[in-house]
Coordinates of C-alpha atoms in Angstrom, one line a residue:
Chain A
M130 CA 60.3 -38.9 23.2
R131 CA 58.6 -36.0 22.7
H132 CA 61.9 -34.5 22.0
A133 CA 62.7 -37.6 19.5
V134 CA 59.6 -36.2 17.4
L135 CA 59.7 -33.0 17.2
A136 CA 63.7 -33.2 15.9
G137 CA 62.2 -35.9 13.4
L138 CA 59.5 -33.4 12.4
L139 CA 62.3 -31.0 12.2
L140 CA 64.6 -32.8 9.9
V141 CA 61.7 -33.8 7.5
L142 CA 59.7 -30.8 7.1
P143 CA 62.1 -28.4 5.7
G144 CA 63.1 -30.9 2.8
P145 CA 60.4 -29.7 0.0
A146 CA 61.1 -26.1 1.0
V147 CA 64.6 -26.8 0.5
A148 CA 64.0 -28.7 -2.6
Q149 CA 61.8 -26.0 -4.2
G150 CA 64.6 -23.6 -2.8
N151 CA 67.0 -25.3 -5.3
T152 CA 65.1 -25.7 -7.7
A153 CA 64.1 -21.7 -7.5
D154 CA 68.3 -21.0 -7.0
Q155 CA 69.3 -23.4 -10.1
L156 CA 66.7 -21.9 -12.2
E157 CA 68.4 -18.2 -10.7
Q158 CA 72.1 -19.5 -11.4
A159 CA 70.9 -20.8 -14.5
A160 CA 69.9 -17.1 -15.4
R161 CA 73.1 -15.8 -14.2
Y162 CA 75.0 -18.0 -16.6
H163 CA 72.5 -17.3 -19.4
A164 CA 73.5 -13.6 -18.6
A165 CA 77.4 -14.3 -18.6
L166 CA 76.7 -16.3 -21.8
D167 CA 78.2 -19.6 -19.7
V168 CA 75.7 -21.8 -21.4
E169 CA 77.4 -25.3 -20.6
R170 CA 76.8 -24.7 -17.0
E171 CA 73.6 -23.5 -17.8
L172 CA 72.6 -26.6 -19.7
V173 CA 73.9 -28.6 -16.8
L174 CA 71.5 -27.0 -14.2
L175 CA 68.8 -26.5 -16.8
R176 CA 68.6 -30.4 -17.9
R177 CA 68.7 -31.4 -14.2
I178 CA 65.8 -29.3 -13.8
I179 CA 63.5 -31.0 -16.3
S180 CA 64.5 -34.4 -15.6
P181 CA 62.5 -36.9 -14.2
N182 CA 65.2 -37.9 -11.8
S183 CA 65.5 -34.4 -10.7
P184 CA 65.7 -34.6 -6.5
F185 CA 63.6 -31.7 -6.6
V186 CA 60.1 -30.3 -6.6
V187 CA 59.5 -29.0 -9.9
T188 CA 56.5 -26.2 -10.3
H189 CA 54.7 -26.2 -13.6
E190 CA 56.2 -22.4 -14.0
Q191 CA 59.8 -23.2 -13.2
R192 CA 59.6 -26.0 -16.1
V193 CA 58.0 -23.6 -18.0
L194 CA 60.9 -21.3 -17.4
A195 CA 63.2 -23.9 -17.4
Y196 CA 62.1 -24.6 -20.7
K197 CA 62.4 -21.4 -22.1
Y198 CA 65.8 -21.0 -21.1
L199 CA 67.0 -24.4 -22.4
G200 CA 65.7 -23.3 -25.8
A201 CA 67.4 -19.8 -25.4
A202 CA 70.5 -21.9 -24.6
L203 CA 70.7 -24.0 -27.5
V204 CA 69.7 -21.1 -30.0
V205 CA 73.3 -19.3 -28.5
L206 CA 75.2 -23.0 -29.1
G207 CA 73.3 -23.1 -32.7
Q208 CA 71.0 -25.5 -32.1
R209 CA 68.4 -23.4 -33.3
D210 CA 66.1 -26.1 -34.0
S211 CA 66.5 -27.8 -31.0
G212 CA 65.8 -24.5 -29.3
I213 CA 62.8 -23.8 -31.2
V214 CA 61.9 -27.2 -29.9
Y215 CA 62.1 -26.4 -26.2
F216 CA 60.4 -22.6 -27.0
Q217 CA 57.2 -25.1 -28.3
A218 CA 57.4 -27.1 -25.0
A219 CA 57.2 -23.7 -22.5
L220 CA 54.3 -22.3 -24.9
E221 CA 52.9 -25.3 -25.1
R222 CA 52.3 -25.2 -20.9
D223 CA 52.0 -21.7 -20.6
P224 CA 51.2 -19.7 -23.9
F225 CA 52.1 -16.8 -21.8
V226 CA 55.8 -17.3 -21.9
D227 CA 58.0 -14.5 -23.7
L228 CA 61.6 -13.3 -23.7
E229 CA 62.3 -10.2 -22.8
P230 CA 63.9 -8.1 -25.2
Q231 CA 66.8 -6.9 -23.2
K232 CA 67.7 -10.0 -21.5
F233 CA 67.8 -12.2 -24.8
T234 CA 69.7 -11.9 -28.0
P235 CA 68.1 -11.1 -31.0
A236 CA 68.5 -14.5 -32.4
E237 CA 67.2 -16.0 -29.6
L238 CA 63.9 -13.6 -29.9
A239 CA 63.6 -14.7 -33.6
A240 CA 64.0 -18.2 -33.1
F241 CA 60.7 -17.8 -29.9
S242 CA 58.9 -15.8 -32.4
D243 CA 59.7 -18.9 -34.9
A244 CA 58.6 -21.3 -32.4
K245 CA 55.2 -19.1 -31.7
R246 CA 54.5 -19.7 -35.2
L247 CA 55.2 -23.4 -35.4
T248 CA 52.8 -23.5 -32.0
F249 CA 49.4 -22.7 -31.5
G250 CA 47.8 -22.0 -27.9
L251 CA 45.4 -19.9 -26.7
G252 CA 45.8 -18.4 -23.3
I253 CA 43.9 -17.0 -20.6
R254 CA 45.2 -15.2 -17.4
A255 CA 43.9 -16.0 -14.2
V256 CA 41.6 -13.5 -12.8
A257 CA 42.0 -12.2 -9.3
F258 CA 40.0 -11.7 -6.4
D259 CA 38.3 -8.9 -7.3
T260 CA 35.3 -6.6 -6.2
I261 CA 33.7 -4.6 -9.0
D262 CA 30.6 -2.3 -9.1
P263 CA 29.5 -2.8 -12.6
R264 CA 27.6 0.6 -12.8
T265 CA 31.0 2.3 -13.0
E266 CA 33.7 -0.5 -13.3
R267 CA 34.7 -3.4 -15.4
L268 CA 36.0 -6.9 -15.0
G269 CA 39.6 -7.4 -17.1
F270 CA 40.4 -10.5 -18.8
T271 CA 43.9 -10.7 -20.6
V272 CA 43.5 -13.5 -23.4
L273 CA 46.4 -14.7 -25.7
T274 CA 47.3 -16.7 -28.7
T275 CA 50.4 -17.3 -29.8
H276 CA 50.0 -16.5 -33.2
A277 CA 47.5 -15.0 -35.5
A278 CA 44.4 -17.1 -35.1
D279 CA 40.4 -16.1 -35.2
L280 CA 39.2 -16.2 -31.9
R281 CA 36.0 -16.4 -30.1
V282 CA 35.8 -15.2 -26.3
E283 CA 32.2 -16.5 -24.8
L284 CA 31.3 -16.1 -20.9
R285 CA 28.6 -18.0 -19.6
S286 CA 27.0 -19.3 -16.6
A287 CA 28.8 -22.7 -15.9
D288 CA 25.7 -24.4 -16.3
A289 CA 24.3 -22.5 -19.2
Q290 CA 24.4 -23.4 -23.0
A291 CA 24.9 -19.7 -24.3
G292 CA 26.2 -16.5 -22.9
V293 CA 27.8 -13.3 -24.0
V294 CA 30.7 -12.8 -26.7
L295 CA 33.1 -10.8 -25.5
Y296 CA 35.4 -10.9 -28.5
Q297 CA 35.4 -12.4 -31.8
G298 CA 37.3 -11.9 -34.5
I299 CA 41.1 -11.7 -35.5
T300 CA 44.0 -11.4 -32.9
D301 CA 47.5 -11.8 -32.5
G302 CA 49.3 -12.2 -29.2
P303 CA 47.4 -10.5 -25.9
R304 CA 44.1 -8.7 -25.7
E305 CA 42.3 -7.4 -23.0
L306 CA 39.1 -7.7 -22.3
R307 CA 36.8 -5.8 -20.1
W308 CA 33.2 -7.2 -19.4
D309 CA 30.2 -4.9 -17.4
G310 CA 29.2 -7.8 -15.6
L311 CA 25.7 -7.8 -18.0
L312 CA 25.1 -11.3 -19.4
A313 CA 22.8 -11.9 -22.7
D314 CA 19.5 -10.9 -21.4
G315 CA 21.0 -7.6 -20.2
H316 CA 20.6 -8.7 -16.3
L317 CA 23.5 -8.5 -13.9
A318 CA 25.0 -11.9 -13.8
A319 CA 23.8 -13.8 -10.6
T320 CA 25.5 -15.5 -8.2
G321 CA 27.2 -18.5 -9.4
R322 CA 29.9 -20.1 -11.7
Y323 CA 31.0 -18.6 -14.8
E324 CA 33.6 -19.7 -17.0
L325 CA 35.3 -17.9 -19.8
L326 CA 35.5 -20.0 -23.1
L327 CA 38.5 -19.4 -25.5
S328 CA 37.9 -21.3 -29.1
G329 CA 40.4 -20.2 -31.9
V330 CA 41.7 -21.7 -35.1
S331 CA 44.8 -20.8 -36.1
Q332 CA 45.1 -18.5 -39.2
L333 CA 48.8 -20.3 -39.9
T334 CA 48.3 -24.4 -39.0
H335 CA 44.4 -24.0 -39.2
R336 CA 44.6 -25.9 -35.6
P337 CA 41.9 -25.4 -33.8
D338 CA 42.3 -25.1 -29.9
S339 CA 39.9 -24.2 -26.8
A340 CA 41.4 -22.8 -23.0
R341 CA 38.5 -22.4 -20.0
L342 CA 38.9 -20.3 -17.3
Y343 CA 36.3 -20.7 -14.3
F344 CA 35.7 -18.3 -11.7
S345 CA 32.6 -17.4 -9.2
I346 CA 30.6 -14.2 -8.9
Q347 CA 28.6 -13.5 -5.7
Q348 CA 26.3 -10.7 -6.1
D349 CA 26.7 -8.5 -3.1
H350 CA 23.5 -6.3 -2.2
A351 CA 21.3 -5.4 0.7
P352 CA 19.3 -8.7 1.5
L353 CA 16.5 -9.4 -0.4
E354 CA 13.0 -9.2 1.0
D355 CA 10.5 -12.7 0.9
T356 CA 7.6 -12.3 -1.1
L357 CA 4.3 -13.3 0.3
A358 CA 3.4 -17.1 0.2
A359 CA 0.7 -18.2 -2.0
L360 CA -2.4 -18.4 -0.6
R361 CA -3.4 -21.9 1.3
P362 CA -6.6 -23.3 0.6
E363 CA -7.5 -22.2 3.9
D364 CA -6.8 -18.5 3.4
L365 CA -9.2 -18.4 0.1
L366 CA -13.5 -18.5 1.0
P367 CA -15.1 -21.0 -0.6
E368 CA -16.5 -20.0 -4.1
Q369 CA -19.2 -22.9 -4.8
H370 CA -21.8 -24.0 -2.6
P371 CA -22.0 -27.3 -1.9
A372 CA -23.6 -29.7 -4.1
A373 CA -26.4 -30.5 -1.5
M374 CA -26.9 -26.8 -1.4
A375 CA -29.6 -27.0 -4.2
R376 CA -31.6 -29.8 -2.3
T377 CA -31.0 -27.7 1.0
E378 CA -33.0 -24.8 -0.8
L379 CA -35.6 -27.4 -2.1
F380 CA -36.8 -28.8 1.0
K381 CA -36.3 -24.7 2.9
G382 CA -39.0 -24.0 -0.1
L383 CA -41.3 -27.2 0.6
G384 CA -40.9 -26.8 4.4
I385 CA -42.4 -23.1 4.4
A386 CA -45.0 -24.5 2.1
A387 CA -45.7 -27.1 5.1
A388 CA -45.5 -24.6 7.7
A389 CA -48.2 -22.4 6.1
L390 CA -50.4 -25.6 5.1
V391 CA -50.0 -26.2 9.2
I392 CA -50.7 -22.6 10.5
P393 CA -54.6 -22.4 9.4
R394 CA -54.6 -26.5 10.3
T395 CA -53.3 -26.2 13.6
V396 CA -53.4 -22.4 15.2
A397 CA -56.9 -21.9 13.9
N398 CA -60.2 -22.5 15.8
G399 CA -61.4 -25.6 14.4
Q400 CA -65.0 -24.6 15.4
L401 CA -64.6 -21.8 13.0
H402 CA -63.9 -23.2 9.9
G403 CA -62.1 -21.1 8.3
G404 CA -58.3 -20.0 9.3
G405 CA -57.5 -18.2 5.7
R406 CA -57.0 -21.4 4.0
T407 CA -57.2 -20.4 0.8
F408 CA -54.5 -17.4 2.0
A409 CA -52.4 -20.2 3.2
D410 CA -52.5 -22.5 -0.1
G411 CA -51.5 -19.3 -1.8
I412 CA -48.5 -18.8 0.1
A413 CA -47.7 -22.5 -0.1
V414 CA -47.8 -22.7 -3.5
T415 CA -45.2 -19.7 -3.6
A416 CA -43.1 -21.3 -1.3
S417 CA -42.7 -24.5 -3.3
V418 CA -42.4 -22.8 -6.1
A419 CA -39.6 -20.7 -4.4
G420 CA -38.3 -24.2 -3.2
I421 CA -38.0 -25.8 -6.2
G422 CA -36.5 -22.4 -8.0
G423 CA -34.1 -22.3 -5.8
F424 CA -33.3 -25.8 -6.2
I425 CA -32.8 -25.6 -10.1
F426 CA -31.0 -22.6 -9.8
R427 CA -28.2 -23.6 -7.1
Q428 CA -28.2 -26.9 -9.2
R429 CA -26.8 -24.6 -12.4
H430 CA -25.3 -21.7 -10.1
R431 CA -23.3 -23.1 -7.4
E432 CA -20.8 -20.2 -7.4
I433 CA -20.5 -17.6 -4.6
P434 CA -20.1 -14.2 -6.2
A435 CA -19.7 -12.5 -3.0
N436 CA -16.6 -14.9 -2.0
I437 CA -15.5 -15.0 -5.5
A438 CA -15.2 -11.2 -5.1
A439 CA -13.5 -11.6 -1.9
N440 CA -10.8 -14.3 -2.9
A441 CA -9.8 -12.1 -6.2
E442 CA -9.4 -9.4 -3.7
R443 CA -7.5 -11.1 -1.6
R444 CA -4.9 -12.6 -4.7
A445 CA -4.8 -9.1 -5.9
Q446 CA -3.6 -7.6 -2.8
R447 CA -1.0 -10.4 -2.6
A448 CA 0.1 -9.9 -6.3
A449 CA 0.3 -6.1 -5.7
A450 CA 2.4 -6.6 -2.2
N451 CA 4.6 -9.0 -4.4
G452 CA 4.8 -6.8 -6.8
A453 CA 6.1 -3.8 -4.2
I454 CA 8.2 -6.4 -2.9
R455 CA 10.1 -7.6 -6.3
D456 CA 10.7 -3.9 -7.3
R457 CA 12.4 -3.0 -4.2
N458 CA 14.8 -6.3 -4.4
Q459 CA 15.1 -5.4 -7.7
T460 CA 16.3 -2.0 -6.5
R461 CA 18.4 -3.6 -4.7
L462 CA 20.0 -5.6 -6.9
A463 CA 20.5 -3.0 -9.5
Q464 CA 23.0 -1.9 -7.0
A465 CA 24.8 -4.6 -6.4
R466 CA 28.3 -5.1 -6.5
L467 CA 30.2 -8.5 -8.0
I468 CA 32.5 -10.4 -6.1
V469 CA 34.9 -12.4 -8.5
A470 CA 37.0 -15.0 -7.4
P471 CA 38.7 -17.5 -9.3
A472 CA 37.0 -21.4 -9.3
A473 CA 38.4 -24.4 -10.0
G474 CA 35.6 -25.6 -12.2
V475 CA 32.3 -27.0 -12.5
G476 CA 30.6 -28.7 -9.8
P477 CA 30.6 -27.9 -5.9
Chain B
M90 CA -33.2 4.2 38.1
P91 CA -35.0 6.7 35.6
R92 CA -37.8 4.7 33.4
V93 CA -36.9 5.1 29.8
S94 CA -40.4 5.6 27.4
G95 CA -40.6 3.7 24.5
P96 CA -40.3 7.0 22.4
A97 CA -36.8 8.1 24.0
L98 CA -36.0 4.7 23.2
A99 CA -36.4 4.5 20.2
I100 CA -34.6 8.3 19.7
L101 CA -31.4 6.9 21.5
V102 CA -31.6 4.2 18.9
A103 CA -32.2 6.0 16.2
V104 CA -29.7 9.3 16.9
P105 CA -26.6 7.4 16.8
A106 CA -27.9 5.7 13.4
L107 CA -28.5 8.1 12.0
A108 CA -25.5 10.1 12.8
A109 CA -23.4 7.2 11.4
G110 CA -26.1 7.1 7.9
Q111 CA -27.3 3.9 8.5
V112 CA -30.6 4.6 8.1
S113 CA -32.8 3.7 5.8
V114 CA -36.7 4.0 4.7
Q115 CA -39.0 1.5 3.3
G116 CA -42.4 2.9 2.3
G117 CA -45.3 0.8 0.6
L118 CA -48.5 -0.4 -0.4
L119 CA -50.9 -2.9 0.7
V120 CA -53.3 -4.7 -0.9
G121 CA -54.8 -8.0 0.5
R122 CA -57.7 -10.1 1.5
A123 CA -59.1 -10.3 4.7
E124 CA -61.7 -12.8 6.3
H125 CA -63.4 -12.9 9.6
R126 CA -64.8 -14.7 11.6
V127 CA -66.7 -15.1 14.7
V128 CA -68.7 -17.8 16.3
D129 CA -70.9 -16.1 19.0
A130 CA -73.7 -17.7 20.9
G131 CA -73.1 -20.9 18.8
T132 CA -74.0 -18.7 15.3
L133 CA -70.8 -18.2 13.0
V134 CA -70.7 -15.3 11.1
A135 CA -67.8 -14.9 8.2
A136 CA -66.9 -11.6 6.2
S137 CA -64.5 -11.1 3.8
G138 CA -63.4 -8.4 2.0
T139 CA -60.6 -6.7 -0.2
L140 CA -58.4 -4.2 2.0
F141 CA -55.7 -1.4 0.9
G142 CA -53.5 0.0 3.0
G143 CA -49.6 1.5 3.3
A144 CA -46.7 0.8 5.3
L145 CA -43.4 2.4 6.1
A146 CA -40.3 0.6 7.9
V147 CA -37.4 2.5 9.2
T148 CA -34.3 0.4 10.2
M149 CA -31.4 2.0 11.7
G150 CA -28.1 -0.2 11.4
E151 CA -27.9 -3.9 11.6
R152 CA -30.3 -4.7 14.2
F153 CA -33.0 -2.5 14.7
Q154 CA -36.5 -1.9 13.0
I155 CA -39.6 0.1 13.7
H156 CA -42.7 -0.6 11.1
G157 CA -45.9 1.1 11.3
E158 CA -48.6 0.2 8.8
A159 CA -52.3 1.0 7.8
L160 CA -54.7 -0.6 6.1
G161 CA -58.7 -1.0 5.6
G162 CA -61.6 -2.0 4.1
P163 CA -65.2 -3.3 3.8
L164 CA -66.0 -6.8 4.8
T165 CA -69.1 -8.6 3.6
S166 CA -70.5 -11.5 4.7
A167 CA -72.9 -12.3 1.2
A168 CA -73.6 -11.1 -2.0
T169 CA -75.9 -8.6 -1.1
P170 CA -75.9 -6.2 1.5
S171 CA -76.7 -7.1 5.2
L172 CA -76.2 -6.0 9.1
E173 CA -73.3 -8.2 9.4
D174 CA -71.6 -5.9 6.5
H175 CA -68.5 -4.0 9.0
D176 CA -65.7 -2.2 8.1
V177 CA -62.2 -3.2 9.3
A178 CA -59.6 -0.3 10.2
E179 CA -56.5 -1.2 11.3
A180 CA -53.3 0.5 12.6
Q181 CA -50.2 -1.1 14.1
I182 CA -46.5 -0.1 15.5
S183 CA -43.8 -2.5 16.0
G184 CA -40.3 -2.9 17.2
G185 CA -38.0 -5.4 16.0
M186 CA -34.4 -6.2 17.0
K187 CA -32.1 -8.5 15.3
V188 CA -30.6 -11.2 17.4
R189 CA -29.4 -13.3 15.0
P190 CA -28.9 -13.0 11.4
W191 CA -31.9 -15.3 10.9
L192 CA -34.0 -14.1 14.1
I193 CA -35.6 -10.8 15.2
L194 CA -37.5 -10.4 18.6
E195 CA -40.6 -8.1 17.7
S196 CA -43.3 -6.4 20.2
G197 CA -46.2 -4.3 19.1
L198 CA -49.4 -2.1 19.6
S199 CA -52.0 -3.1 17.1
F200 CA -55.2 -0.6 16.9
R201 CA -58.0 -1.9 15.0
S202 CA -62.0 -0.7 14.5
F203 CA -64.9 -2.8 13.3
S204 CA -67.5 -1.0 12.5
N205 CA -71.5 -0.7 10.9
S206 CA -74.0 1.3 10.4
L207 CA -75.2 0.4 14.3
A208 CA -71.9 0.0 15.9
R209 CA -68.2 0.1 16.5
Q210 CA -66.1 -1.8 18.1
H211 CA -62.5 -0.8 19.2
W212 CA -59.6 -3.4 19.5
T213 CA -56.4 -2.4 21.2
T214 CA -53.4 -4.9 21.4
W215 CA -50.0 -5.2 22.6
R216 CA -48.2 -8.4 21.2
I217 CA -44.9 -9.9 21.3
G218 CA -43.1 -13.0 19.2
A219 CA -40.3 -13.3 17.0
E220 CA -39.9 -13.7 13.2
T221 CA -37.6 -15.8 11.6
R222 CA -36.2 -15.3 7.9
V223 CA -34.8 -18.0 5.7
P224 CA -32.6 -17.4 2.6
L225 CA -34.3 -19.5 -0.2
G226 CA -32.2 -20.1 -3.4
F227 CA -32.5 -17.3 -5.1
E228 CA -30.8 -14.4 -4.3
N229 CA -32.7 -11.6 -2.2
V230 CA -35.3 -13.9 -2.0
T231 CA -36.5 -14.8 1.9
A232 CA -39.2 -17.0 3.6
V233 CA -40.2 -15.5 6.6
L234 CA -42.4 -17.3 9.7
R235 CA -43.5 -15.7 12.5
G236 CA -45.3 -16.3 15.8
Y237 CA -46.8 -14.2 18.3
W238 CA -48.4 -14.4 21.5
I239 CA -51.1 -11.7 22.4
P240 CA -50.9 -11.0 26.5
L241 CA -52.9 -7.8 26.2
V242 CA -56.3 -7.3 24.2
S243 CA -58.5 -4.9 25.3
V244 CA -61.7 -5.1 23.3
S245 CA -65.0 -2.5 23.7
G246 CA -67.8 -4.0 24.8
L247 CA -66.4 -7.4 25.9
S248 CA -63.9 -9.0 28.3
S249 CA -60.1 -9.7 27.4
P250 CA -60.0 -12.9 25.6
D251 CA -58.2 -15.8 27.0
V252 CA -56.6 -16.9 24.3
G253 CA -54.5 -14.1 21.5
L254 CA -52.1 -15.8 19.1
A255 CA -50.9 -14.9 15.7
A256 CA -49.1 -16.6 13.4
G257 CA -47.9 -16.0 9.7
V258 CA -46.0 -17.3 7.0
G259 CA -44.8 -15.4 3.6
V260 CA -42.0 -14.8 1.1
D261 CA -40.0 -11.8 0.5
W262 CA -38.4 -10.4 -2.9
R263 CA -35.7 -7.8 -2.2
G264 CA -34.1 -5.8 -5.6
R265 CA -32.0 -3.3 -5.4
R266 CA -34.6 -1.0 -4.5
L267 CA -37.9 -2.3 -5.0
D268 CA -39.2 -5.0 -3.0
I269 CA -42.5 -7.7 -3.1
S270 CA -43.6 -9.9 -0.2
A271 CA -46.5 -12.0 0.1
R272 CA -47.8 -12.4 3.4
Y273 CA -50.2 -15.1 5.1
T274 CA -51.6 -13.9 8.7
L275 CA -54.0 -15.7 11.3
E276 CA -55.1 -13.7 14.3
R277 CA -56.9 -16.1 16.7
Y278 CA -59.0 -14.8 20.0
D279 CA -61.0 -17.2 22.2
F280 CA -62.9 -15.4 25.1
A281 CA -63.9 -17.0 28.1
P282 CA -67.1 -18.5 27.9
S283 CA -69.8 -16.9 29.4
N284 CA -73.7 -18.2 30.3
G285 CA -72.5 -21.3 28.1
A286 CA -71.6 -20.0 25.2
Q287 CA -68.2 -19.1 24.2
R288 CA -67.0 -16.2 21.9
L289 CA -64.3 -17.5 18.9
E290 CA -63.0 -14.9 16.8
E291 CA -60.2 -14.8 14.0
L292 CA -58.8 -12.8 11.5
S293 CA -56.9 -14.3 8.5
T294 CA -55.2 -11.8 5.9
F295 CA -53.1 -12.0 2.2
R296 CA -51.2 -9.0 1.9
V297 CA -49.4 -8.0 -1.1
R298 CA -46.7 -5.2 -0.7
V299 CA -44.9 -3.3 -3.1
G300 CA -42.0 -1.6 -1.4
M301 CA -39.2 0.8 -2.4
W302 CA -36.1 1.4 0.0
W303 CA -34.3 4.7 0.3
P304 CA -31.4 4.7 0.2
R305 CA -30.7 1.8 -2.5
T306 CA -28.9 -0.9 -1.4
G307 CA -28.2 -4.1 -2.7
R308 CA -28.5 -6.1 0.5
A309 CA -31.5 -7.4 1.9
K310 CA -32.9 -6.4 5.1
H311 CA -35.4 -7.0 7.3
S312 CA -38.8 -6.1 6.3
A313 CA -42.4 -6.4 8.2

C-alpha cells in the first residue's frame, strides 16, 4: 500500500515541473527558430504558449517573453501592426521588457520603439534583500517609463499620507534613484512597511499611470534602553494637607488654650487663691489666636512646600534620567543599519 | 563599671556633634512677671514683680539640648514697701533628649534665692519631666506643654516639701534667626504640716523670651 502511494506521488509531482520546463524549452526553441529566421515554426510554438488552452504552466515572465517574440516574429513576417500589438501586450505586462539589439533586426527594434511610444507604462524594479549603512551607503531603485513622461517618485511609510520625493521631472526610459534612508523630517526611516509610489503623465498621449512597490525596512541597532516609568501617585509625597487639617489646627490651638486655663485651676493649690491665672489667661488667648489663625491659614494654604519641592526634585531626576536614556538611544539609532526586504503590500 | 558624671556625659555627647557641625547655640533675653504666694501659719503672703534675665541653649544634633537661664527681680507685696517685699534670683540648668519628634525628656537643677534686708533663703531643686511640642497651623509656630515632678527640694531653714510639681504651657515662634516665645509656668510646693499648720508655696511666672540662633537655619528646633 505504501509503495503504491509513493508511486502515485512520483507520477503526479513531476507534472507541473515538467510543464514549466516544457514552456521554458518551447521558449528556448522559439528563440532558436527566431535566430534562424524560421518564424513559421516559431509562431506555432509561441501561439501554443499564449493560448488559454496551453497544457503547460506559463509564468508571467514567460508570457511577456512569448509576446515579445511573437511581436518580433510578426514584424519579420511583414505584419508590423500585429507585431506592435504584441509588443504593446508585452510592455503593458512588463514595462522593463526590451529587445536586445544584437538579437533583433532594426525593423523589429523600430517596431518595438513604436510600440513603446504607443504604450504608456511605469515600472519599478523589485528591490532585493539588502542591508545598508545609511551613513555611507544608499539604497538604489530603478524606475522606468516606456516613453517620455512627467514623473514623480515618492517614498513614504505605508501608513503615511506624505513622504519624501525622490524624483520629479521629465524622464524617458529607465532611471536610477538613490535613497539615503532619511524621511522628509530628516529622521532615519523607522522600522515598518514602505511604498515607492510612481505617478506620471505621458508627454505623448497625456495618459496618467502609476505604479507601487512595497518593501519593508527594519532598523538594525544595539538594543534600546527603556525610559523610566512615569511616577505613580504612590511615588510622590502628598502636596496638600487634607481638608480636615484646618480644623485640626483650630482644635490644637484651643486645646493648648484649655490646658493653659486648666493648669492654674488643677495644679495650683486652691488655698493660695492664685496660680497666676492672669498669666495663664494670656497664654490661652495667645494659643487661641494661633489656633484660629492656623485654621484660616490652613484653609487658604493647604499646600506643603517641602513635599512640593521634593516631588519636583523627583520629577526632575526622572526627566534627567530619561533625557540621558533618550540621548543614548538616539546615539544607537544614529548608528542603525537598514535591512531592506521586498514586501507584498500594505497590511499584515 | 565606671561612673560617668553629668559634665562628662555632656562632653561625650557634645564632642561628636561638634565634630559633625551639628551644634547650634541660642542666646536670648528674658522679661517676665512673677507671682510668689506663700501660706504659712494660716497667713497668705503674695508678692509679685517684674523679672529680667537671660538664657543660653546649646543644641547638639537632632536630639540633645542643654539649657541654662538666669533671671531675677524684686517682688513686692503692696504699693508701699514692707517687710514682705523680697528679691528673687534664680539660675537653672537642664538637659533634654528628644525621644519622639514631639516629646522631649528633661531633667535639671535649679538654684533660687529669696532675700530681703532681714534674711536670705536658698532653694535647690532637682526636677524631671517632659515637654511636648505641638506644631500649630502657621509655619514655625509651636505650642509647648510641660510637666515636671520635683522630687528633690532643699530649702534652707525648712524641711523638704512633700509635694513638688511644676507645669507650664506656652507658644513659640521661630524665624530664620530670631525666635520669640511666651511661657506660663507654675511651681507648687506643699510642705508637711507642723504644729497644726502647713506651709504652702507657689511661684507662677509669665516669661517672654526673645532669642537668636547661631548658626541660622530655617528649621524649627527645640528651645527651652
